[in-house]
XYZ file of C-alpha atoms in Angstrom:
774
model
C 0.000 0.000 0.000
C 1.292 3.387 -0.952
C 1.787 6.004 1.739
C -0.687 8.671 0.669
C -0.640 10.783 3.809
C 1.361 13.490 2.044
C -1.616 14.156 -0.233
C -3.907 15.318 2.563
C -4.536 19.033 2.646
C -3.270 19.723 -0.872
C -6.344 21.789 -1.724
C -8.432 18.615 -1.376
C -11.700 19.662 0.208
C -14.600 17.470 -0.904
C -17.962 18.660 0.316
C -19.433 17.129 3.417
C -21.413 14.129 2.278
C -23.886 14.328 5.182
C -24.920 17.940 4.687
C -27.584 17.556 2.000
C -29.457 15.008 4.092
C -29.252 17.136 7.251
C -30.185 20.509 5.781
C -33.110 19.113 3.803
C -34.740 17.556 6.863
C -33.450 14.046 6.308
C -31.696 13.804 9.637
C -32.765 11.116 12.095
C -32.386 12.502 15.591
C -33.621 10.728 18.704
C -36.960 12.498 18.805
C -37.613 11.545 15.171
C -37.935 7.866 16.088
C -41.285 6.405 17.028
C -41.733 2.932 18.521
C -44.996 0.958 18.534
C -46.819 1.204 21.835
C -44.519 3.853 23.234
C -45.395 5.716 26.416
C -44.136 9.101 27.558
C -42.169 10.177 30.611
C -42.122 13.444 32.524
C -40.087 14.315 35.588
C -40.915 16.113 38.776
C -37.891 18.228 39.595
C -36.677 19.945 42.712
C -38.207 23.444 42.948
C -35.582 24.569 45.469
C -31.804 24.291 45.539
C -31.330 22.592 48.899
C -33.874 20.737 51.010
C -34.570 17.575 52.946
C -37.300 15.383 51.462
C -39.734 14.562 54.255
C -42.425 12.812 52.224
C -43.500 12.052 48.662
C -47.193 11.358 48.104
C -47.866 9.925 44.645
C -51.432 8.686 45.217
C -53.180 11.360 43.182
C -50.680 11.090 40.360
C -51.043 7.312 40.161
C -54.777 7.594 39.511
C -54.550 10.459 37.044
C -55.742 9.990 33.465
C -53.457 7.898 31.301
C -50.858 7.229 33.973
C -49.050 3.908 33.657
C -46.482 4.229 36.409
C -44.993 6.595 38.959
C -41.445 6.038 40.191
C -39.511 7.528 43.101
C -36.202 6.595 44.693
C -38.019 3.930 46.693
C -38.765 2.095 43.440
C -35.161 2.393 42.231
C -33.348 1.370 45.395
C -31.540 -1.466 43.610
C -29.826 0.887 41.184
C -26.274 2.101 41.591
C -25.039 5.689 41.631
C -23.291 7.745 38.973
C -19.495 7.557 39.029
C -17.131 10.498 38.600
C -15.429 10.148 35.232
C -11.603 10.253 35.327
C -11.100 11.535 38.872
C -7.775 13.273 39.473
C -5.039 11.605 41.464
C -3.673 13.819 44.211
C -1.134 13.631 46.986
C -1.280 10.444 49.083
C -3.982 10.670 51.683
C -5.932 13.356 49.875
C -8.587 11.422 47.991
C -11.377 12.896 45.898
C -14.691 12.950 47.722
C -17.344 11.494 45.429
C -20.805 11.747 46.992
C -23.526 9.419 45.725
C -25.617 10.777 42.890
C -28.796 8.764 42.592
C -31.091 8.396 39.606
C -33.899 10.030 41.600
C -33.245 12.102 44.702
C -32.934 10.206 47.984
C -33.646 12.099 51.223
C -32.267 15.418 49.969
C -32.164 17.598 46.855
C -29.096 19.712 46.155
C -29.896 21.789 43.090
C -32.953 23.194 41.374
C -34.004 20.775 38.643
C -32.724 17.603 40.313
C -35.192 14.817 39.401
C -37.357 13.568 42.276
C -39.932 11.427 40.495
C -40.662 9.993 37.063
C -44.200 9.661 35.702
C -45.017 7.551 32.648
C -48.320 7.955 30.834
C -49.992 7.359 27.505
C -49.196 10.917 26.378
C -46.628 13.479 27.397
C -49.337 15.939 28.446
C -50.835 13.338 30.773
C -47.436 12.524 32.248
C -46.704 16.201 32.827
C -50.122 16.830 34.431
C -49.683 13.848 36.716
C -46.169 14.904 37.765
C -47.657 18.165 38.981
C -50.051 16.199 41.205
C -47.231 14.631 43.220
C -47.126 16.156 46.684
C -43.548 16.515 47.957
C -42.896 17.789 51.468
C -39.577 19.628 51.601
C -37.741 21.220 54.508
C -35.798 23.958 52.791
C -32.143 24.414 53.779
C -29.762 27.316 53.156
C -28.063 27.144 49.747
C -24.724 28.269 48.408
C -23.974 29.025 44.754
C -20.594 30.726 44.562
C -17.245 29.135 45.296
C -15.926 31.900 47.529
C -19.042 31.743 49.679
C -18.934 27.943 49.745
C -15.462 27.820 51.332
C -16.087 30.684 53.754
C -16.308 29.948 57.481
C -19.832 29.057 58.513
C -21.010 28.251 54.983
C -23.701 25.630 54.541
C -22.162 22.180 54.054
C -23.507 20.025 51.219
C -21.818 16.827 52.439
C -20.532 15.998 55.941
C -17.204 14.581 54.708
C -16.437 17.546 52.406
C -15.048 20.093 54.832
C -15.664 23.656 53.589
C -17.383 21.978 50.603
C -14.015 20.969 49.127
C -14.125 17.786 47.038
C -10.357 17.798 46.604
C -7.448 20.153 47.242
C -5.144 19.349 44.329
C -1.625 20.531 43.589
C 0.608 20.159 40.551
C 4.231 21.129 40.025
C 7.078 22.017 42.355
C 5.883 24.667 44.796
C 9.331 25.338 46.267
C 11.117 25.803 42.932
C 8.306 28.015 41.702
C 8.437 30.135 44.845
C 12.211 30.506 44.386
C 11.676 31.718 40.820
C 9.274 34.371 42.063
C 11.695 35.403 44.804
C 14.345 36.291 42.234
C 11.927 37.878 39.735
C 12.382 41.467 38.663
C 8.646 41.811 37.998
C 5.499 39.812 38.792
C 2.344 40.242 36.731
C -0.939 39.327 38.424
C -4.516 38.753 37.283
C -7.707 37.565 38.940
C -10.270 36.039 36.615
C -13.918 35.156 37.109
C -14.381 32.206 34.760
C -18.112 32.630 34.156
C -20.488 29.664 34.168
C -22.000 28.660 30.822
C -25.012 26.706 29.639
C -24.096 24.308 26.836
C -27.147 25.025 24.629
C -26.782 22.224 22.089
C -29.157 22.679 19.156
C -30.783 19.312 19.916
C -31.942 18.944 23.529
C -31.291 15.675 25.296
C -33.757 12.929 24.471
C -34.016 9.187 24.980
C -36.227 6.215 24.123
C -35.962 3.098 26.289
C -37.268 -0.392 25.631
C -36.833 -3.863 27.088
C -37.050 -7.304 25.471
C -38.085 -9.832 28.104
C -37.288 -12.796 25.856
C -33.634 -11.831 25.573
C -33.410 -9.925 28.867
C -31.994 -6.973 26.984
C -32.521 -3.238 27.296
C -32.213 -0.807 24.400
C -31.628 2.908 24.819
C -31.719 5.285 21.880
C -30.212 8.618 22.809
C -27.970 11.251 21.315
C -24.475 10.779 22.684
C -20.835 11.479 21.972
C -20.035 7.769 22.113
C -22.273 4.775 22.712
C -19.688 2.531 24.365
C -19.005 4.724 27.375
C -22.711 5.448 27.708
C -23.513 1.734 27.639
C -20.830 0.665 30.082
C -21.622 3.308 32.693
C -25.368 2.742 32.563
C -25.051 -1.035 32.563
C -22.255 -1.596 35.040
C -22.578 1.316 37.465
C -26.316 2.117 37.383
C -28.379 -0.894 36.255
C -25.770 -3.317 37.633
C -26.004 -5.679 34.701
C -23.520 -7.006 32.189
C -22.882 -4.604 29.342
C -24.128 -7.172 26.809
C -27.614 -6.760 28.243
C -27.849 -3.119 27.174
C -27.750 -1.812 23.630
C -27.222 1.921 23.102
C -28.054 3.543 19.780
C -27.207 7.069 18.683
C -28.330 8.390 15.321
C -27.769 11.959 14.206
C -26.772 14.181 17.110
C -27.427 17.904 17.080
C -24.402 19.169 18.963
C -22.744 17.886 22.093
C -19.759 20.055 23.093
C -18.951 17.626 25.927
C -22.372 17.748 27.574
C -23.690 14.624 25.808
C -20.758 12.439 26.837
C -22.107 11.041 30.140
C -25.384 9.282 30.870
C -27.997 11.148 32.880
C -30.569 10.154 35.515
C -33.482 10.377 33.072
C -32.006 7.628 30.904
C -31.768 5.146 33.754
C -35.249 5.996 35.020
C -36.969 5.326 31.709
C -35.007 2.084 31.225
C -36.413 0.849 34.540
C -39.890 2.025 33.558
C -39.709 0.312 30.167
C -38.923 -3.013 31.807
C -41.609 -2.597 34.472
C -44.304 -1.607 31.980
C -43.335 -3.903 29.130
C -43.466 -1.129 26.560
C -41.125 1.568 25.213
C -40.830 4.830 27.132
C -39.632 8.076 25.584
C -38.543 11.385 27.040
C -37.454 14.605 25.369
C -36.165 17.520 27.403
C -37.768 20.899 27.097
C -35.324 23.748 26.711
C -36.121 24.792 30.271
C -35.226 21.312 31.529
C -31.969 21.514 29.601
C -30.988 24.719 31.366
C -31.742 23.119 34.731
C -30.396 19.600 34.310
C -27.699 19.425 31.610
C -24.153 19.626 32.872
C -22.886 23.187 32.625
C -19.443 24.546 31.806
C -16.538 26.544 33.262
C -17.237 28.458 36.541
C -14.520 29.386 38.981
C -12.128 32.002 40.264
C -8.542 31.930 38.962
C -5.661 33.854 40.490
C -2.559 33.854 38.295
C 0.968 35.190 38.616
C 3.811 35.361 36.070
C 7.410 36.001 37.117
C 9.801 37.778 34.724
C 13.517 38.609 34.798
C 14.928 42.055 33.901
C 15.030 41.128 30.187
C 11.382 40.090 30.176
C 12.001 36.358 30.101
C 9.520 34.186 31.921
C 10.850 32.590 35.105
C 7.741 30.818 36.312
C 3.986 30.753 36.595
C 1.725 29.906 39.470
C -2.020 29.838 39.735
C -4.677 28.983 42.268
C -8.215 28.036 41.335
C -11.519 27.721 43.143
C -13.407 25.512 40.696
C -17.160 25.082 40.998
C -18.278 21.456 40.654
C -21.975 22.019 41.255
C -23.917 19.665 43.491
C -22.462 16.399 42.159
C -19.346 15.273 40.341
C -19.503 14.530 36.617
C -16.083 15.094 35.034
C -15.542 18.474 36.624
C -12.525 17.541 38.777
C -10.501 16.206 35.857
C -11.259 19.327 33.833
C -10.233 21.787 36.509
C -7.091 19.886 37.495
C -5.255 17.763 34.931
C -6.670 19.348 31.793
C -5.782 22.828 32.954
C -2.372 21.876 34.322
C -1.197 20.174 31.130
C -1.698 23.378 29.114
C -0.403 26.008 31.522
C 3.004 26.473 29.883
C 1.534 27.067 26.423
C 4.043 27.912 23.696
C 6.542 29.310 26.151
C 9.794 28.127 27.707
C 8.486 28.345 31.258
C 11.000 26.705 33.591
C 8.614 26.075 36.497
C 4.844 25.985 36.966
C 2.749 25.399 40.053
C -1.019 25.018 40.174
C -3.340 24.567 43.132
C -6.997 23.724 42.536
C -9.767 23.364 45.064
C -12.852 21.678 43.594
C -15.921 23.030 45.383
C -19.458 21.714 45.853
C -22.314 24.211 45.458
C -26.087 24.029 45.104
C -26.006 24.352 41.321
C -26.211 22.000 38.349
C -23.140 19.740 38.007
C -20.213 20.999 35.976
C -19.085 18.826 33.079
C -16.930 19.102 29.968
C -17.606 22.038 27.690
C -15.695 22.647 24.459
C -12.066 22.871 25.553
C -12.657 21.508 29.053
C -9.897 23.107 31.107
C -7.631 24.043 28.224
C -9.347 27.413 27.546
C -8.969 28.220 31.244
C -5.230 27.568 30.996
C -4.738 29.630 27.845
C -6.959 32.350 29.282
C -4.985 32.883 32.469
C -1.623 32.503 30.708
C -2.365 34.967 27.913
C -4.044 37.465 30.215
C -0.874 37.344 32.337
C 1.377 37.944 29.333
C -0.700 40.963 28.301
C -0.716 42.195 31.898
C 3.078 41.914 32.002
C 3.422 43.794 28.696
C 1.211 46.590 30.023
C 3.070 46.735 33.336
C 6.446 46.900 31.606
C 5.213 49.123 28.766
C 6.618 46.740 26.178
C 5.333 45.279 22.917
C 3.043 42.305 23.690
C 4.086 40.643 20.419
C 7.786 40.874 21.148
C 7.311 39.713 24.723
C 5.615 36.598 23.413
C 8.158 35.980 20.657
C 11.055 36.334 23.092
C 9.713 33.542 25.300
C 8.589 31.034 22.659
C 10.056 27.560 22.415
C 12.130 27.392 19.197
C 11.504 24.648 16.608
C 14.971 23.195 17.054
C 14.149 22.438 20.687
C 11.602 19.811 19.622
C 10.870 17.395 21.141
C 10.538 19.694 24.106
C 9.978 18.580 27.696
C 7.774 21.114 29.442
C 7.421 21.952 33.106
C 3.902 20.475 33.015
C 4.925 16.875 32.268
C 4.238 17.090 28.537
C 6.572 16.496 25.593
C 5.818 18.620 22.527
C 6.760 16.647 19.429
C 6.475 19.507 16.940
C 5.604 23.148 16.488
C 6.840 26.356 14.908
C 5.369 28.848 17.325
C 7.127 32.031 16.219
C 6.276 31.240 12.591
C 2.602 30.899 13.520
C 2.752 34.277 15.263
C 4.509 35.912 12.325
C 1.965 34.481 9.889
C -0.964 35.847 11.890
C 0.238 39.445 12.186
C -0.153 40.464 8.495
C -3.473 38.644 8.181
C -4.751 40.706 11.084
C -3.037 43.840 9.732
C -1.472 44.363 13.138
C 0.505 47.400 11.986
C -2.639 49.076 10.683
C -4.387 48.987 14.049
C -3.344 52.479 15.118
C -5.029 54.000 12.075
C -8.221 52.092 12.799
C -7.992 53.099 16.435
C -7.707 56.787 15.525
C -10.745 56.482 13.266
C -12.740 54.906 16.108
C -11.640 57.665 18.471
C -12.753 60.273 15.975
C -16.187 58.652 16.033
C -16.294 58.622 19.836
C -15.552 54.955 20.342
C -12.795 52.941 22.007
C -10.981 50.353 19.945
C -8.838 47.566 21.344
C -6.715 44.816 19.865
C -6.033 41.493 21.518
C -3.594 38.727 20.735
C -3.329 35.218 22.132
C -0.695 32.601 21.344
C -2.194 29.360 22.562
C -1.470 25.666 22.730
C -3.599 22.803 23.936
C -3.172 19.206 24.972
C -5.477 17.127 22.737
C -6.303 13.459 22.428
C -5.518 12.461 26.007
C -7.582 9.287 25.598
C -5.219 7.510 23.224
C -6.769 4.021 22.990
C -9.157 3.149 20.181
C -10.346 0.190 18.147
C -11.603 -0.042 14.586
C -12.952 -2.605 12.155
C -12.866 -2.397 8.368
C -14.943 -4.761 6.204
C -15.003 -5.152 2.409
C -18.072 -6.585 0.679
C -18.444 -8.241 -2.715
C -19.338 -4.920 -4.346
C -16.097 -3.382 -3.176
C -17.780 -1.214 -0.557
C -15.646 -0.630 2.512
C -17.471 -0.276 5.815
C -15.659 1.260 8.770
C -16.933 0.608 12.293
C -15.903 3.092 14.971
C -16.897 4.071 18.495
C -16.613 7.758 17.617
C -19.881 9.653 17.294
C -20.386 12.701 15.121
C -22.298 15.650 16.544
C -21.640 17.851 13.534
C -17.901 17.309 12.993
C -18.260 15.729 9.551
C -17.047 12.224 10.385
C -18.784 10.691 7.398
C -16.657 12.846 5.134
C -13.266 13.055 6.836
C -13.179 9.454 8.067
C -14.065 8.246 4.579
C -11.275 10.409 3.145
C -8.700 8.791 5.414
C -9.721 5.251 4.543
C -10.128 6.040 0.847
C -6.631 7.528 0.700
C -5.145 4.534 2.454
C -6.820 2.045 0.116
C -6.641 4.129 -3.060
C -10.377 4.084 -3.703
C -12.996 6.841 -4.130
C -14.350 8.234 -0.833
C -17.868 7.417 -2.002
C -16.962 3.750 -1.775
C -16.405 4.048 1.989
C -19.262 3.792 4.508
C -18.861 4.923 8.118
C -20.828 3.118 10.806
C -21.245 4.769 14.199
C -23.717 4.664 17.030
C -24.616 1.029 17.776
C -23.001 -0.545 20.811
C -23.887 -4.061 19.631
C -21.575 -3.852 16.619
C -19.273 -0.985 17.519
C -15.719 -1.949 18.468
C -14.456 -0.841 21.886
C -13.364 2.753 21.938
C -13.740 6.222 23.345
C -16.181 8.982 22.632
C -15.755 11.977 20.358
C -14.238 14.237 22.979
C -11.048 16.159 23.594
C -10.194 16.740 19.906
C -9.267 13.081 19.564
C -11.479 11.726 16.793
C -9.157 12.044 13.822
C -5.871 11.866 15.701
C -6.753 8.630 17.507
C -9.531 7.080 15.420
C -7.647 8.050 12.263
C -4.622 6.174 13.542
C -6.817 3.133 14.179
C -8.211 3.370 10.636
C -4.720 3.509 9.124
C -3.636 0.521 11.178
C -6.773 -1.424 10.226
C -6.205 -0.658 6.542
C -2.630 -1.922 6.832
C -3.862 -5.168 8.377
C -6.613 -5.454 5.775
C -4.127 -5.126 2.942
C -1.746 -7.620 4.484
C -4.595 -10.092 4.934
C -5.802 -9.427 1.412
C -2.369 -10.116 -0.070
C -2.489 -13.725 1.141
C -6.023 -14.109 -0.218
C -5.121 -12.468 -3.546
C -2.038 -14.681 -3.840
C -4.307 -17.719 -3.789
C -6.653 -16.233 -6.373
C -3.821 -15.158 -8.674
C -1.841 -18.362 -8.067
C 1.224 -16.455 -6.970
C 3.415 -16.072 -3.929
C 2.258 -13.578 -1.339
C 5.692 -11.963 -1.558
C 4.967 -11.101 -5.193
C 1.674 -9.338 -4.430
C 1.579 -5.572 -4.239
C -1.379 -3.312 -3.486
C -2.296 -0.009 -5.089
C -5.466 1.889 -5.977
C -7.799 -0.719 -4.537
C -6.204 -3.647 -6.367
C -3.882 -6.520 -5.504
C -1.460 -7.104 -8.358
C 1.336 -9.497 -9.187
C 4.341 -7.194 -9.274
C 5.488 -6.344 -12.778
C 2.363 -7.740 -14.462
C -1.152 -6.635 -15.343
C -2.719 -9.537 -13.460
C -4.784 -8.017 -10.644
C -7.834 -8.531 -8.491
C -9.841 -5.761 -6.830
C -10.881 -5.550 -3.192
C -14.497 -6.511 -3.935
C -13.444 -9.489 -6.042
C -11.327 -10.834 -3.203
C -14.225 -10.455 -0.774
C -16.648 -12.158 -3.185
C -14.406 -15.125 -3.908
C -13.607 -15.609 -0.214
C -17.328 -16.004 0.501
C -17.919 -18.437 -2.388
C -17.988 -22.238 -2.111
C -14.656 -23.976 -2.455
C -12.597 -21.322 -0.709
C -9.691 -22.871 1.246
C -10.321 -23.290 4.948
C -6.766 -22.144 5.626
C -7.582 -18.622 4.465
C -9.959 -16.019 5.944
C -13.483 -16.249 4.585
C -13.980 -12.481 4.719
C -11.836 -9.520 3.804
C -11.881 -7.743 7.131
C -9.560 -6.345 9.746
C -10.157 -5.449 13.390
C -7.478 -3.682 15.404
C -6.829 -2.262 18.826
C -4.750 0.861 18.592
C -3.065 3.254 20.960
C -1.618 6.552 19.805
C 1.993 7.113 20.774
C 1.259 10.438 22.462
C -1.270 13.246 22.657
C -1.112 16.066 20.128
C -0.450 19.741 20.726
C -2.471 21.986 18.403
C -1.429 25.607 18.631
C -2.227 28.929 17.061
C -2.193 32.696 17.166
C -5.541 34.474 17.367
C -5.888 38.245 16.990
C -9.082 40.251 17.241
C -10.305 43.800 17.530
C -13.272 45.145 19.439
C -14.927 48.535 19.430
C -16.699 49.885 22.511
C -19.333 52.585 22.632
C -18.668 54.451 25.913
C -22.217 55.806 25.994
C -23.821 52.363 26.126
C -20.985 50.006 27.024
C -21.717 47.909 23.932
C -18.671 45.949 22.731
C -18.619 44.943 19.070
C -16.298 42.290 17.708
C -15.002 43.996 14.560
C -12.194 41.839 13.180
C -10.899 38.364 13.853
C -7.891 36.611 12.354
C -6.227 33.351 13.284
C -3.452 31.071 12.134
C -3.627 27.566 13.559
C -1.293 24.612 13.455
C -3.594 21.611 13.592
C -1.059 19.423 11.868
C -1.873 18.057 8.429
C -5.305 19.300 7.347
C -7.459 16.467 6.030
C -10.430 18.542 4.913
C -10.038 22.351 4.966
C -13.779 23.013 4.783
C -14.456 20.901 7.854
C -11.554 22.402 9.790
C -12.713 25.921 8.904
C -16.178 25.064 10.177
C -14.826 23.676 13.423
C -12.685 26.749 14.034
C -15.557 29.107 13.149
C -17.910 27.477 15.628
C -15.325 27.320 18.371
C -14.403 30.993 17.967
C -18.068 31.928 18.306
C -18.335 29.904 21.510
C -15.211 31.466 22.981
C -16.314 34.969 22.028
C -19.758 34.228 23.452
C -18.270 33.517 26.854
C -16.320 36.780 26.821
C -19.078 39.044 25.538
C -22.492 37.772 26.577
C -23.031 34.316 28.099
C -23.588 33.828 31.826
C -25.573 31.427 33.987
C -26.930 33.339 36.973
C -28.245 31.750 40.177
C -29.838 33.931 42.838
C -29.065 33.680 46.549
C -31.671 30.948 46.960
C -30.169 28.850 44.168
C -32.858 29.603 41.608
C -31.575 29.765 38.021
C -32.414 33.222 36.696
C -31.126 32.519 33.187
C -33.343 29.568 32.394
C -34.335 30.446 28.840
C -33.016 32.155 25.740
C -34.917 35.245 26.860
C -32.425 35.510 29.718
C -29.327 33.637 28.567
C -27.537 35.639 25.867
C -26.138 33.330 23.222
C -24.140 35.113 20.519
C -26.017 35.564 17.261
C -24.740 35.415 13.718
C -24.689 39.205 13.425
C -22.499 39.426 16.537
C -19.660 37.762 14.662
C -17.497 39.326 11.937
C -16.115 37.349 9.020
C -13.140 35.349 10.213
C -9.810 35.493 8.396
C -8.329 32.049 8.917
C -5.134 30.428 7.767
C -3.116 27.377 8.724
C 0.537 26.724 9.349
C 0.543 22.922 9.366
C 3.492 21.290 11.097
C 2.791 17.546 10.850
C 2.550 15.769 14.151
C 5.355 13.248 14.559
C 3.474 10.850 16.810
C 0.654 9.576 14.595
C 0.436 8.098 11.135
C -1.598 10.942 9.641
C 0.416 13.821 11.061
C -2.797 15.427 12.311
C -3.407 17.375 15.516
C -6.720 18.160 17.144
C -8.829 20.938 15.612
C -12.292 20.887 17.173
C -11.542 23.035 20.213
C -8.688 25.264 19.067
C -10.985 28.184 18.242
C -12.431 28.313 21.748
C -8.989 28.088 23.305
C -7.769 30.996 21.158
C -10.879 33.175 21.236
C -11.328 33.309 24.982
C -8.025 35.101 25.709
C -7.848 36.976 22.378
C -11.245 38.643 22.766
C -10.639 39.270 26.474
C -7.307 40.915 25.755
C -8.924 43.089 23.088
C -11.609 44.273 25.510
C -8.978 44.926 28.171
C -6.791 46.792 25.658
C -9.675 49.110 24.813
C -10.674 49.718 28.425
C -7.118 50.253 29.614
C -6.950 53.369 27.432
C -9.393 55.119 29.767
C -8.042 53.821 33.050
C -10.021 50.593 33.524
C -7.667 48.033 35.051
C -9.817 44.889 34.932
C -13.202 43.532 33.930
C -15.281 40.464 34.644
C -16.680 38.247 31.934
C -19.007 38.513 30.268
C -18.235 41.999 29.001
C -21.896 42.891 28.762
C -22.897 46.491 28.010
C -23.943 47.053 31.619
C -20.674 45.716 33.047
C -18.539 47.729 30.642
C -20.602 50.878 31.219
C -20.227 50.545 34.985
C -16.483 49.956 34.662
C -16.167 53.078 32.537
C -18.218 55.129 34.996
C -16.100 53.968 37.917
C -12.906 54.791 36.040
C -13.970 58.409 35.475
C -14.821 59.098 39.119
């Protein structure tokens, strides 16, 4: 097989094959499926943030019209509790506190929206009406929503074994060496950042349909997910306490995930139990209001950062402390706030020492889970805000300060102070490529024009790097049928990333066949090989490596089969452009012909009877996508309105497989990062009620809030995987968060504003400007 990896990215950008079906209404999302005899579920949710449950009276609900079953924690006592995914490992003796999270609340509720009871009825309206008839007696308790209040003396305690509501007090790096670096520093830059809480707001709300086959003792759950295998194993093993083979999970088209659709949720387990008890399918689809209350949310915490510099402006060390909000229960929040952040804290820079301390805090709010970037934007945010702070303090060029401290290409592979080894990267070249695209030197003219019109204009730059593809294990299977079609089975799950196009490109290139000949199969745990979810910018870097390996095995297997067909020695068989050929001759047999003959009568029992390959694969290392993002904002001092005027970025995502798909990923991620800076914020009041529970209150960015993006790529092939690719799905968020923040700060600094809290809403900016003029 010919190595075709060098052809990727050479202006090859076939259109996304799934788009026509999706944009013309041909998508098949969870709520599009209907099962015969299905019933409908609705949930009674906690109306307060913190309370003891004294009694639950379901009598009236049980006799309501159409009701088939009412379930409380008493009916689900045999179920297990939800585990914390990938808990961090801390110092000996300092274990993570993981409180039990039940399917339905037991004895106490700890956040508004926590499910207390499940009602199943013939129609959704009947289920909802009946849920409202359940009489729950609650003794309301004081609630705490903010991390600083949660750790304060005398604060309400959510769990008796979590002193000061701390789930874990986690440290990373050498504290003594870092302190010594700060002791000898000529200057220390400091920032304090409020990392605002976000609602995920996927286009498709969570939904699920559960059924149970008594004859086979098997459950089936259809639900949008980011990977069916993890969903199946957690629900089966931890919650239902059954063997995984007794649960099938199906995911069709998925309308956005961003990390939130990775884990299973209480509603899924509840309707699985109901489906078995009732002997008929049960479906549930979240309202948007339920999504705001019960989906895992993102970010949320207070970050204090410090950067030490010598007299020449070289970085000596960085230290940071974080109070990270976990919400009422642990999803994957601890791993996000600790490891994910730590591994990215040195960025592109030659930072000799780094120390991070993170306290993960329980509050009476919805649980925190992964959200696009998951800890890496926080790292780039604090690092790049510190670099800009240092440049302002020292009155030096922020570009030159960054360039001076960048790791040079000839230092690769480079061992960082955060236990990572960068295999590749040309950081200064990425910076230099971004400056002319952004017209950095023309900013002063644009700034003068804005001033003439009574507005403030700021420019922000961020040079960022992320750790991607931490979950490096993956499996894949590749089958060839008699028609020459190649079917690829993978545990990855597309939520809009274009898997059906880019995955097919990879396999087609490896086998030398048209991409239209390749079929991608995702979303069925019964036939999916073991593997991870589509998270952490790992799909192409890790799954792609598994596909390449599987294609290699397929070809090697096929050579022995073709040798029999062609009556030649296997050593004489070569493979190119979908055909096995006797070297130096025109005698050849195509992939489909080999598959057809292997399935025909008379095939030797000593040879495989199918042209297939299944592999387990582990990537050699994570990847380190990096980039330089530059943006400009304009602020109207009269109203405080900040407008994102220009945005340019150059990213190194390794070899680009499909430029159109990568552009789309970067576009979406930039919008999400900018949304956090400029408008998005989950707000809980002092009683724990969510005040931003709809799109009337929660300000998602709109299309007209975004300028056209000027994007380019500086691909430096990754040296640790077969395709040379690096992650791309989250790079825009990781760059936009600090770039837009630095632009806002640059504009405000001109009139004496020293800091601001995200989001930079008109009211917040206006108040900051008013305070600065007093």
